[in-house]
Short mmCIF file of C-alpha atoms in Angstrom, two decimals:
data_model
loop_
_atom_site.label_atom_id
_atom_site.label_comp_id
_atom_site.label_asym_id
_atom_site.label_seq_id
_atom_site.Cartn_x
_atom_site.Cartn_y
_atom_site.Cartn_z
CA MET O 64 23.07 -12.72 -3.26
CA ALA O 65 20.76 -11.62 -6.13
CA ASP O 66 19.03 -13.87 -8.59
CA LEU O 67 19.35 -12.22 -11.96
CA HIS O 68 17.04 -12.04 -14.96
CA LEU O 69 19.26 -11.54 -18.02
CA VAL O 70 18.24 -11.80 -21.66
CA VAL O 71 20.88 -13.39 -23.79
CA ASP O 72 20.49 -14.10 -27.60
CA ARG O 73 22.81 -16.98 -28.53
CA SER O 74 22.16 -16.41 -32.26
CA ARG O 75 23.82 -12.98 -32.16
CA GLY O 76 27.13 -14.14 -30.66
CA GLY O 77 29.26 -11.95 -28.38
CA LEU O 78 27.75 -13.62 -25.31
CA ALA O 79 30.07 -12.03 -22.80
CA GLY O 80 29.37 -8.62 -24.21
CA GLN O 81 25.63 -9.21 -24.01
CA ILE O 82 25.92 -10.15 -20.32
CA ALA O 83 28.09 -7.23 -19.59
CA ARG O 84 25.63 -4.84 -21.31
CA GLU O 85 22.65 -6.28 -19.38
CA LEU O 86 24.48 -5.98 -16.03
CA ARG O 87 25.68 -2.43 -16.88
CA GLU O 88 22.12 -1.27 -17.67
CA SER O 89 20.78 -2.95 -14.54
CA ILE O 90 23.29 -1.02 -12.44
CA ARG O 91 22.67 2.31 -14.16
CA SER O 92 18.91 1.96 -13.76
CA GLY O 93 19.14 1.09 -10.14
CA ARG O 94 17.71 -2.42 -10.59
CA LEU O 95 21.01 -3.65 -9.02
CA GLY O 96 21.86 -1.48 -6.00
CA ARG O 97 25.17 -0.42 -4.62
CA GLY O 98 26.94 -3.20 -2.76
CA GLU O 99 24.59 -5.86 -3.96
CA ARG O 100 26.23 -9.24 -4.35
CA LEU O 101 26.00 -11.05 -7.69
CA PRO O 102 25.73 -14.80 -8.08
CA PRO O 103 29.01 -16.71 -8.41
CA SER O 104 30.07 -17.05 -12.07
CA ARG O 105 29.57 -20.80 -11.91
CA ASP O 106 25.95 -20.44 -10.76
CA LEU O 107 25.04 -17.71 -13.27
CA ALA O 108 26.61 -19.76 -16.10
CA ARG O 109 24.57 -22.75 -15.14
CA ASP O 110 21.42 -20.69 -14.98
CA LEU O 111 22.11 -19.21 -18.48
CA GLY O 112 23.26 -22.52 -19.99
CA LEU O 113 26.63 -21.02 -20.84
CA SER O 114 30.21 -21.86 -20.11
CA ARG O 115 31.68 -20.35 -16.91
CA GLY O 116 34.35 -18.62 -18.93
CA VAL O 117 31.81 -16.43 -20.69
CA VAL O 118 30.44 -15.07 -17.36
CA VAL O 119 33.94 -14.58 -15.95
CA GLU O 120 34.81 -12.51 -19.01
CA ALA O 121 31.71 -10.32 -18.52
CA TYR O 122 32.44 -9.85 -14.80
CA GLU O 123 36.07 -8.93 -15.45
CA GLN O 124 35.01 -6.33 -18.02
CA LEU O 125 32.72 -4.63 -15.61
CA VAL O 126 35.29 -4.72 -12.85
CA ALA O 127 37.65 -2.97 -15.18
CA GLU O 128 35.07 -0.28 -15.95
CA GLY O 129 34.41 0.23 -12.25
CA PHE O 130 30.81 -1.12 -12.23
CA LEU O 131 31.73 -4.18 -10.12
CA GLU O 132 34.11 -5.05 -7.31
CA ALA O 133 35.67 -8.47 -6.90
CA ARG O 134 37.41 -9.64 -3.70
CA VAL O 135 38.76 -12.96 -2.78
CA GLY O 136 36.35 -14.62 -0.30
CA ALA O 137 33.77 -11.84 -0.66
CA GLY O 138 32.46 -12.56 -4.20
CA THR O 139 31.51 -10.07 -6.82
CA ARG O 140 29.47 -7.04 -5.88
CA VAL O 141 28.10 -3.91 -7.45
CA ALA O 142 30.65 -1.13 -6.86
CA ALA O 143 29.96 0.96 -3.78
CA GLY O 144 31.05 4.18 -5.50
CA PRO O 145 28.82 6.36 -7.66
CA VAL O 146 29.10 4.72 -11.07
CA SER O 147 25.98 6.56 -12.26
CA ARG O 148 22.97 8.06 -10.58
CA PRO O 149 19.60 6.64 -11.37
CA GLU O 150 16.82 9.09 -12.10
CA GLU O 151 15.11 10.31 -8.95
CA ARG O 152 11.89 8.45 -8.44
CA ALA O 153 8.79 10.55 -8.28
CA GLU O 154 6.96 10.23 -4.97
CA GLU O 155 4.57 7.29 -5.06
CA PRO O 156 0.95 8.34 -5.60
CA GLY O 157 -0.69 8.73 -2.16
CA ALA O 158 2.61 8.62 -0.31
CA GLY O 159 2.04 10.14 3.10
CA HIS O 160 -1.76 9.90 2.67
CA TYR O 161 -2.06 7.29 5.34
CA SER O 162 0.51 8.61 7.74
CA ARG O 163 -0.17 10.96 10.63
CA ARG O 164 -3.88 10.14 10.83
CA PRO O 165 -5.33 11.46 14.06
CA THR O 166 -6.94 8.03 14.62
CA THR O 167 -3.73 5.96 14.39
CA PRO O 168 -2.54 4.26 17.60
CA ASP O 169 0.92 4.43 19.11
CA LEU O 170 2.75 2.00 16.82
CA THR O 171 5.83 2.05 19.04
CA ALA O 172 3.70 0.37 21.80
CA PHE O 173 3.07 -2.68 19.61
CA PRO O 174 3.78 -5.73 21.83
CA ARG O 175 6.67 -7.06 19.81
CA GLN O 176 8.00 -9.62 22.24
CA ALA O 177 4.57 -11.11 22.98
CA TRP O 178 3.74 -11.20 19.24
CA LEU O 179 7.09 -12.74 18.50
CA ALA O 180 6.43 -15.45 21.08
CA ALA O 181 3.10 -16.18 19.47
CA ILE O 182 4.64 -16.41 16.04
CA ARG O 183 7.36 -18.74 17.33
CA HIS O 184 4.84 -20.96 19.02
CA VAL O 185 2.78 -21.15 15.83
CA LEU O 186 5.79 -22.03 13.69
CA ALA O 187 6.97 -24.62 16.16
CA THR O 188 3.68 -26.38 16.62
CA LEU O 189 1.53 -25.79 13.47
CA PRO O 190 1.11 -28.93 11.28
CA GLY O 191 2.28 -28.53 7.73
CA ASP O 192 -1.24 -29.07 6.35
CA CYS O 193 -2.41 -25.91 8.11
CA LEU O 194 -0.24 -23.88 5.81
CA ASP O 195 -2.40 -24.88 2.79
CA TYR O 196 -5.34 -22.89 1.50
CA GLY O 197 -7.90 -22.98 4.22
CA ASP O 198 -11.37 -21.72 4.97
CA PRO O 199 -11.53 -18.23 3.28
CA GLY O 200 -13.65 -17.14 6.19
CA GLY O 201 -10.71 -17.62 8.60
CA VAL O 202 -9.08 -20.40 10.53
CA ALA O 203 -11.34 -22.06 13.08
CA GLU O 204 -9.03 -21.32 16.02
CA LEU O 205 -9.17 -17.56 15.42
CA ARG O 206 -12.86 -17.49 14.81
CA GLU O 207 -13.44 -19.44 18.06
CA GLU O 208 -11.28 -16.98 20.07
CA LEU O 209 -12.96 -13.93 18.45
CA ALA O 210 -16.43 -15.32 19.14
CA GLY O 211 -15.50 -15.89 22.85
CA TYR O 212 -13.89 -12.48 23.17
CA LEU O 213 -16.75 -10.62 21.59
CA ARG O 214 -19.34 -12.41 23.76
CA ARG O 215 -17.37 -11.60 26.88
CA VAL O 216 -16.24 -8.03 26.16
CA ARG O 217 -18.82 -6.62 23.67
CA ALA O 218 -21.84 -8.60 24.71
CA ALA O 219 -22.16 -9.98 21.22
CA ASP O 220 -24.58 -12.80 20.41
CA THR O 221 -22.48 -15.01 18.27
CA ASP O 222 -20.91 -18.39 17.65
CA THR O 223 -17.96 -19.41 15.50
CA GLY O 224 -20.16 -19.84 12.45
CA ARG O 225 -21.22 -16.16 12.39
CA VAL O 226 -17.59 -14.93 12.47
CA VAL O 227 -15.69 -14.16 9.30
CA VAL O 228 -12.07 -13.09 9.30
CA VAL O 229 -11.28 -10.21 6.98
CA THR O 230 -8.26 -7.97 6.39
CA GLY O 231 -9.96 -5.11 8.26
CA VAL O 232 -13.13 -3.09 8.68
CA ALA O 233 -12.76 -1.57 5.23
CA GLN O 234 -12.75 -4.86 3.40
CA GLY O 235 -15.44 -6.27 5.66
CA LEU O 236 -17.81 -3.41 4.90
CA SER O 237 -17.04 -3.59 1.22
CA LEU O 238 -17.78 -7.31 1.14
CA VAL O 239 -21.07 -6.89 2.95
CA VAL O 240 -22.18 -4.16 0.60
CA ARG O 241 -21.26 -6.40 -2.34
CA ALA O 242 -23.34 -9.18 -0.84
CA LEU O 243 -26.31 -6.76 -0.45
CA ALA O 244 -25.88 -5.62 -4.01
CA ASP O 245 -25.80 -9.17 -5.30
CA SER O 246 -28.94 -9.91 -3.31
CA GLU O 247 -30.62 -6.85 -4.81
CA ALA O 248 -29.69 -8.01 -8.29
CA GLU O 249 -30.82 -11.55 -7.70
CA ALA O 250 -33.82 -11.64 -5.39
CA GLY O 251 -33.93 -8.54 -3.18
CA SER O 252 -34.10 -10.78 -0.16
CA LEU O 253 -31.70 -8.87 2.19
CA VAL O 254 -32.61 -5.21 1.57
CA SER O 255 -35.25 -3.58 -0.47
CA LYS O 256 -34.57 -0.92 -3.08
CA GLY O 257 -35.11 2.69 -2.18
CA GLU O 258 -34.93 5.95 -4.04
CA ALA O 259 -32.46 8.65 -3.06
CA GLY O 260 -29.44 10.54 -4.14
CA SER O 261 -25.87 10.12 -2.97
CA LEU O 262 -23.48 11.85 -0.61
CA SER O 263 -20.51 13.81 -1.86
CA GLU O 264 -17.27 14.04 0.10
CA GLY O 265 -17.76 17.63 0.78
CA GLU O 266 -21.25 17.07 2.10
CA ALA O 267 -19.93 14.28 4.26
CA GLY O 268 -17.62 16.69 6.05
CA SER O 269 -20.33 19.25 6.78
CA LEU O 270 -22.19 19.48 10.05
CA ALA O 271 -25.72 18.27 9.68
CA LYS O 272 -27.25 19.34 13.00
CA GLY O 273 -30.76 20.75 12.47
CA ARG O 274 -30.81 19.84 8.76
CA PRO O 275 -34.04 18.32 7.42
CA ALA O 276 -34.14 14.58 6.86
CA ALA O 277 -33.69 14.43 3.06
CA PRO O 278 -31.32 12.65 0.71
CA VAL O 279 -28.61 14.90 -0.58
CA ALA O 280 -28.16 15.56 -4.27
CA ALA O 281 -26.58 12.84 -6.48
CA GLU O 282 -23.01 13.36 -7.68
CA ALA O 283 -22.55 14.73 -11.11
CA ASP O 284 -20.08 11.97 -12.00
CA GLY O 285 -22.60 9.31 -11.39
CA GLY O 286 -20.47 7.63 -8.72
CA GLY O 287 -23.50 6.85 -6.60
CA GLY O 288 -25.37 4.64 -9.00
CA GLY O 289 -25.07 1.31 -7.11
CA PRO O 290 -28.08 -0.88 -6.33
CA VAL O 291 -27.83 -0.61 -2.53
CA LEU O 292 -29.24 2.55 -0.82
CA LEU O 293 -26.97 2.88 2.21
CA ALA O 294 -27.54 5.50 4.87
CA VAL O 295 -24.35 6.85 6.52
CA GLU O 296 -23.82 9.24 9.40
CA GLU O 297 -23.36 12.84 8.54
CA PRO O 298 -20.73 13.99 9.24
CA THR O 299 -18.65 10.89 8.56
CA SER O 300 -15.13 9.92 7.44
CA PRO O 301 -14.78 10.75 3.75
CA ARG O 302 -12.10 8.02 3.38
CA GLN O 303 -14.60 5.23 3.33
CA LEU O 304 -17.05 6.76 0.86
CA PRO O 305 -15.25 5.74 -2.36
CA LEU O 306 -14.88 2.18 -1.00
CA LEU O 307 -18.60 1.92 -0.33
CA ARG O 308 -19.53 3.30 -3.74
CA ARG O 309 -17.21 0.89 -5.57
CA ALA O 310 -18.88 -1.99 -3.65
CA GLY O 311 -22.30 -0.90 -5.07
CA ALA O 312 -23.75 1.59 -2.61
CA ARG O 313 -25.67 4.77 -3.22
CA LEU O 314 -25.16 6.91 -0.15
CA VAL O 315 -27.54 9.18 1.68
CA GLY O 316 -26.54 11.14 4.71
CA VAL O 317 -28.39 11.13 8.01
CA PRO O 318 -27.63 13.86 10.62
CA VAL O 319 -25.92 13.04 13.91
CA ASP O 320 -26.86 15.02 17.02
CA ALA O 321 -25.88 14.82 20.74
CA GLU O 322 -27.60 11.43 20.97
CA GLY O 323 -26.20 9.88 17.78
CA ILE O 324 -27.78 9.20 14.50
CA ASP O 325 -31.35 10.67 14.04
CA VAL O 326 -33.43 7.55 13.56
CA ALA O 327 -36.54 9.55 12.54
CA ALA O 328 -34.49 11.13 9.73
CA LEU O 329 -33.11 7.71 8.82
CA ALA O 330 -36.67 6.38 8.44
CA GLY O 331 -37.40 9.14 5.99
CA THR O 332 -34.61 8.20 3.66
CA GLY O 333 -36.08 4.90 2.46
CA ALA O 334 -32.73 3.19 3.06
CA ARG O 335 -32.74 -0.50 3.86
CA ALA O 336 -29.20 -0.50 5.22
CA VAL O 337 -27.30 1.93 7.50
CA LEU O 338 -23.63 2.17 8.50
CA LEU O 339 -22.83 3.79 11.83
CA THR O 340 -20.32 3.96 14.61
CA PRO O 341 -22.46 3.75 17.80
CA ALA O 342 -19.57 3.24 20.38
CA HIS O 343 -17.65 6.45 19.37
CA HIS O 344 -18.86 8.35 16.35
CA TYR O 345 -16.26 9.74 13.98
CA PRO O 346 -15.62 12.61 14.07
CA THR O 347 -17.74 14.08 16.88
CA GLY O 348 -17.15 11.30 19.48
CA VAL O 349 -20.88 11.06 20.25
CA VAL O 350 -22.02 7.75 21.83
CA LEU O 351 -25.40 6.45 20.53
CA SER O 352 -27.90 6.95 23.37
CA PRO O 353 -30.02 4.12 24.84
CA ARG O 354 -33.08 5.72 23.37
CA ARG O 355 -31.63 5.91 19.91
CA ARG O 356 -30.36 2.37 20.19
CA ALA O 357 -33.88 1.15 20.89
CA GLU O 358 -35.34 3.23 18.04
CA LEU O 359 -32.75 1.93 15.65
CA ILE O 360 -33.36 -1.73 16.45
CA ALA O 361 -37.12 -1.13 16.13
CA TRP O 362 -36.59 0.53 12.77
CA ALA O 363 -34.59 -2.42 11.49
CA ALA O 364 -37.16 -4.87 12.73
CA ASP O 365 -40.00 -2.95 11.15
CA THR O 366 -38.38 -2.39 7.78
CA GLY O 367 -36.23 -5.59 7.49
CA ALA O 368 -33.16 -3.37 7.18
CA ILE O 369 -29.56 -4.34 7.86
CA ILE O 370 -27.43 -2.34 10.34
CA LEU O 371 -23.68 -2.23 9.64
CA GLU O 372 -22.10 -1.60 13.03
CA ASP O 373 -18.48 -0.32 12.78
CA ASP O 374 -17.21 -1.00 16.31
CA TYR O 375 -15.01 1.99 16.07
CA ASP O 376 -12.88 2.78 19.12
CA ALA O 377 -14.88 0.39 21.30
CA GLU O 378 -11.70 -0.92 22.95
CA PHE O 379 -10.69 2.43 24.44
CA ARG O 380 -13.15 3.94 26.87
CA PHE O 381 -12.10 6.30 29.65
CA ASP O 382 -14.99 7.99 31.49
CA ARG O 383 -17.93 5.71 31.01
CA GLU O 384 -19.07 2.16 31.63
CA PRO O 385 -18.69 -0.31 28.80
CA ILE O 386 -21.56 -0.27 26.30
CA GLY O 387 -22.52 -3.55 24.56
CA CYS O 388 -22.66 -3.76 20.85
CA LEU O 389 -25.88 -3.38 18.83
CA GLN O 390 -25.31 -6.80 17.44
CA GLY O 391 -26.07 -8.41 20.79
CA LEU O 392 -29.55 -6.82 20.70
CA ALA O 393 -30.49 -7.91 17.19
CA PRO O 394 -28.09 -10.59 15.87
CA ASP O 395 -30.22 -11.26 12.83
CA ARG O 396 -30.38 -7.64 11.72
CA VAL O 397 -26.80 -6.31 12.64
CA VAL O 398 -23.41 -6.99 11.07
CA LEU O 399 -20.67 -6.15 13.57
CA ALA O 400 -17.34 -5.10 12.10
CA GLY O 401 -14.10 -4.83 14.04
CA SER O 402 -10.35 -5.18 13.71
CA VAL O 403 -6.97 -4.88 15.52
CA SER O 404 -6.01 -1.68 13.65
CA LYS O 405 -6.49 0.51 16.78
CA SER O 406 -5.79 -2.12 19.44
CA LEU O 407 -2.53 -3.43 17.84
CA ALA O 408 -1.59 -2.00 14.48
CA PRO O 409 -3.32 -1.30 11.19
CA GLY O 410 -0.47 -2.94 9.24
CA LEU O 411 -1.43 -6.41 10.57
CA ARG O 412 -4.57 -6.19 8.33
CA LEU O 413 -6.69 -8.46 10.51
CA GLY O 414 -10.29 -7.83 11.25
CA TRP O 415 -13.60 -9.66 11.60
CA LEU O 416 -17.34 -9.57 10.86
CA VAL O 417 -20.11 -11.04 12.98
CA ALA O 418 -23.04 -11.47 10.68
CA PRO O 419 -26.30 -13.18 10.23
CA PRO O 420 -25.73 -16.63 8.76
CA ALA O 421 -26.81 -15.69 5.24
CA VAL O 422 -24.56 -12.59 5.15
CA ALA O 423 -21.68 -14.54 6.73
CA ALA O 424 -21.93 -17.21 4.04
CA ALA O 425 -22.05 -14.64 1.24
CA VAL O 426 -18.93 -12.88 2.59
CA ARG O 427 -17.07 -16.12 3.06
CA ARG O 428 -17.92 -17.05 -0.51
CA ALA O 429 -16.78 -13.63 -1.76
CA ARG O 430 -13.47 -13.98 -0.01
CA GLY O 431 -12.92 -17.39 -1.63
CA GLU O 432 -13.54 -15.85 -5.04
CA LEU O 433 -11.56 -12.66 -4.58
CA ASP O 434 -8.37 -13.42 -2.50
CA LEU O 435 -8.71 -16.94 -0.87
CA GLY O 436 -8.56 -15.51 2.67
CA SER O 437 -6.05 -13.95 5.07
CA PRO O 438 -2.48 -15.15 5.84
CA VAL O 439 -2.90 -18.19 8.15
CA ILE O 440 0.28 -17.74 10.26
CA ASP O 441 -0.88 -14.30 11.45
CA GLN O 442 -4.35 -15.67 12.17
CA TYR O 443 -2.92 -18.48 14.32
CA ALA O 444 -0.65 -15.96 16.04
CA LEU O 445 -3.53 -13.67 16.92
CA ALA O 446 -5.53 -16.68 18.21
CA ARG O 447 -2.57 -17.69 20.44
CA PHE O 448 -2.12 -14.08 21.60
CA MET O 449 -5.75 -13.93 22.62
CA ARG O 450 -5.94 -17.41 24.15
CA THR O 451 -2.95 -16.75 26.45
CA GLY O 452 -4.30 -13.42 27.72
CA GLY O 453 -1.79 -11.19 25.85
CA TYR O 454 -4.43 -9.29 23.99
CA ASP O 455 -6.34 -8.35 27.18
CA ARG O 456 -3.17 -7.35 29.00
CA HIS O 457 -2.07 -5.10 26.13
CA LEU O 458 -5.53 -3.39 25.91
CA ARG O 459 -5.53 -2.68 29.70
CA ARG O 460 -2.03 -1.14 29.48
CA MET O 461 -2.82 0.99 26.49
CA ARG O 462 -6.13 2.06 27.91
CA ARG O 463 -4.33 3.54 30.88
CA GLU O 464 -1.69 5.17 28.67
CA TYR O 465 -4.13 6.69 26.21
CA ARG O 466 -6.19 8.12 29.06
CA ARG O 467 -3.12 9.94 30.39
CA ARG O 468 -2.42 11.38 26.95
CA ARG O 469 -5.99 12.37 26.42
CA ASP O 470 -5.97 14.17 29.80
CA ALA O 471 -2.74 15.94 28.83
CA LEU O 472 -4.28 17.18 25.53
CA VAL O 473 -7.57 18.34 27.22
CA ARG O 474 -5.55 20.24 29.94
CA ALA O 475 -3.24 21.87 27.38
CA LEU O 476 -6.10 22.96 25.12
CA ALA O 477 -7.95 24.44 28.18
CA GLU O 478 -4.85 26.32 29.25
CA HIS O 479 -3.53 27.60 25.95
CA LEU O 480 -6.47 27.51 23.53
CA PRO O 481 -9.59 28.07 25.68
CA GLU O 482 -11.46 29.33 22.60
CA LEU O 483 -11.81 25.75 21.36
CA ARG O 484 -14.81 23.71 22.57
CA VAL O 485 -13.75 20.14 23.16
CA HIS O 486 -16.15 17.13 22.70
CA GLY O 487 -16.07 13.38 22.36
CA ILE O 488 -13.38 12.68 24.99
CA SER O 489 -15.01 9.74 26.80
CA ALA O 490 -13.54 7.17 24.43
CA GLY O 491 -11.28 6.65 21.40
CA LEU O 492 -7.92 8.05 20.19
CA HIS O 493 -9.08 11.55 19.14
CA LEU O 494 -11.16 14.43 20.30
CA TYR O 495 -13.38 16.85 18.42
CA ALA O 496 -12.57 20.57 18.85
CA GLU O 497 -15.01 23.21 17.64
CA LEU O 498 -13.26 26.38 16.41
CA PRO O 499 -14.37 29.89 17.12
CA GLY O 500 -16.33 31.71 14.49
CA GLY O 501 -14.14 33.02 11.67
CA TRP O 502 -11.22 30.70 12.27
CA ASP O 503 -10.09 28.80 9.14
CA ALA O 504 -9.85 25.09 9.92
CA ARG O 505 -7.38 24.34 7.24
CA ARG O 506 -4.97 27.04 8.34
CA VAL O 507 -5.20 26.00 11.95
CA ALA O 508 -4.67 22.37 10.94
CA GLU O 509 -1.57 23.31 8.94
CA ALA O 510 -0.20 25.07 12.00
CA ALA O 511 -1.06 22.20 14.25
CA ARG O 512 0.70 19.70 11.97
CA ALA O 513 3.80 21.89 11.97
CA CYS O 514 3.73 21.61 15.75
CA GLY O 515 3.67 17.80 15.53
CA LEU O 516 0.00 17.26 16.18
CA ALA O 517 -2.01 14.77 14.06
CA VAL O 518 -5.02 16.75 12.84
CA ASP O 519 -7.78 16.51 10.33
CA PRO O 520 -9.75 19.69 9.48
CA LEU O 521 -13.47 19.89 9.20
CA PRO O 522 -15.48 22.95 8.11
CA SER O 523 -15.61 24.48 11.57
CA ALA O 524 -13.69 21.99 13.75
CA LEU O 525 -10.58 19.92 14.11
CA VAL O 526 -10.15 16.21 14.86
CA ILE O 527 -7.03 16.00 16.99
CA GLY O 528 -5.33 12.71 17.78
CA PHE O 529 -3.46 12.13 21.02
CA ALA O 530 -2.25 8.47 20.78
CA ARG O 531 1.15 8.96 19.18
CA LEU O 532 2.61 11.73 21.35
CA SER O 533 3.86 11.55 24.95
CA GLU O 534 2.19 13.70 27.65
CA HIS O 535 4.98 16.33 27.78
CA ARG O 536 5.17 16.47 24.01
CA ILE O 537 1.45 17.08 23.78
CA ALA O 538 1.69 19.99 26.15
CA ASP O 539 4.64 21.54 24.21
CA ALA O 540 2.83 21.12 20.90
CA VAL O 541 -0.29 22.85 22.08
CA GLN O 542 1.68 25.71 23.58
CA GLU O 543 3.55 26.11 20.26
CA LEU O 544 0.23 26.07 18.40
CA ARG O 545 -0.96 28.91 20.58
CA ALA O 546 2.05 30.84 19.59
CA ARG O 547 1.51 30.08 15.93
CA THR O 548 -2.17 31.07 15.98
CA ASP O 549 -1.23 34.37 17.63
CA GLY O 550 1.50 35.05 15.04
CA GLN O 551 -0.20 33.86 11.90
CA ASN O 552 -3.39 34.65 10.09
CA VAL O 553 -5.84 31.82 10.87
CA TRP O 554 -8.91 33.74 9.93
CA THR O 555 -11.16 32.91 7.09
CA TYR O 556 -10.88 35.37 4.21
CA PRO O 557 -14.20 37.28 3.70
#
């Protein structure tokens, strides 16, 4: 039954006609959908402060015109037939932009029953006061579970006070950069100012191996004019660059090679903060080597810099021993960011930061000023899910499944597309495939998507996801892609 917002002007008279006209326009515009039930005439009359007879007259008029249907015992509803056709809505801006990412997990594997049990337990046991506005940094129960989990699984050096719950890594990074920008404006106590240009999205997608360590040119639109000079891996995901700039960062690219980020090149940028993905670099899949980890920690200690550690794909490792997070080596210089977007589902919008006390306090304060924190029922549910072992069981199951799918993709590529050189397969939900010289990455990516693969093109490579397809479907898709590349022009125009 729909609540209705109707505008009625008593001074004009003809009240039944006004109600009928308002309802007629609502149906024509699509605001009231086919088959939607209207309030009983008595309820609507009471809401409008009119006599019931006026509403009955309006309903009867629209029934006679075919806009409404009235049946005894079923109430009054919008007619199911095509009274009129609302204008077709244009596709929402950005529709489809977030779908079919190669880094998205298998959303059909979400543990619905276990999550439902956690939600039910929370609703059955949670005191009413816990549904009020709480700590914007997250409910204590979830922060406690996260601290214990990260100490146990990621070798983090943390306690509950260092953990801040956020809606995901994107928000967490944005809030940290804002905190650093505020510090720059006020006292410059967290990072020092440097001088460099900014990274354009096109440059972020280029491969930087062998390039000299130098800041890239500033954008013409001035989008990189923030107070925080933030170094980012190059290549990196272009999706996060606008977010970082809006938060107050000027970006400078630092090349990534077979050992991870080039720390010597980083030192030459003058940056006092760096964002990186040491567990599984996007897009190449490189893992930061022990030597580079030691160099990075030494650089941060010597310069007083902040390291933003995006714990990207750390949950899913296949062919290597677990690697502890950088935060465990330098808890006062590293901010660890993670979420359940890969392990459970991105739509949950639950993540966390583990930060030095001053940064954690600044982020908690910013959450209180911006959005008052995350939904508490979901936080308590995740805490329950982790406390009862459901989260660990789900990760173990999905790690086995994703390994089988990764193996299927690697085998299929080796059999049908041996020209591609595959890298970054030891962890994560995607692999990095270098294309032969002369192949056009965008054309190959279009062909791959037509075959059902989730692909992002880079200048001379593809990022191919394997999480959302079954093993046999992966093999079929790659075989079909072979046929398409043989039958279509995938070469770069001269």
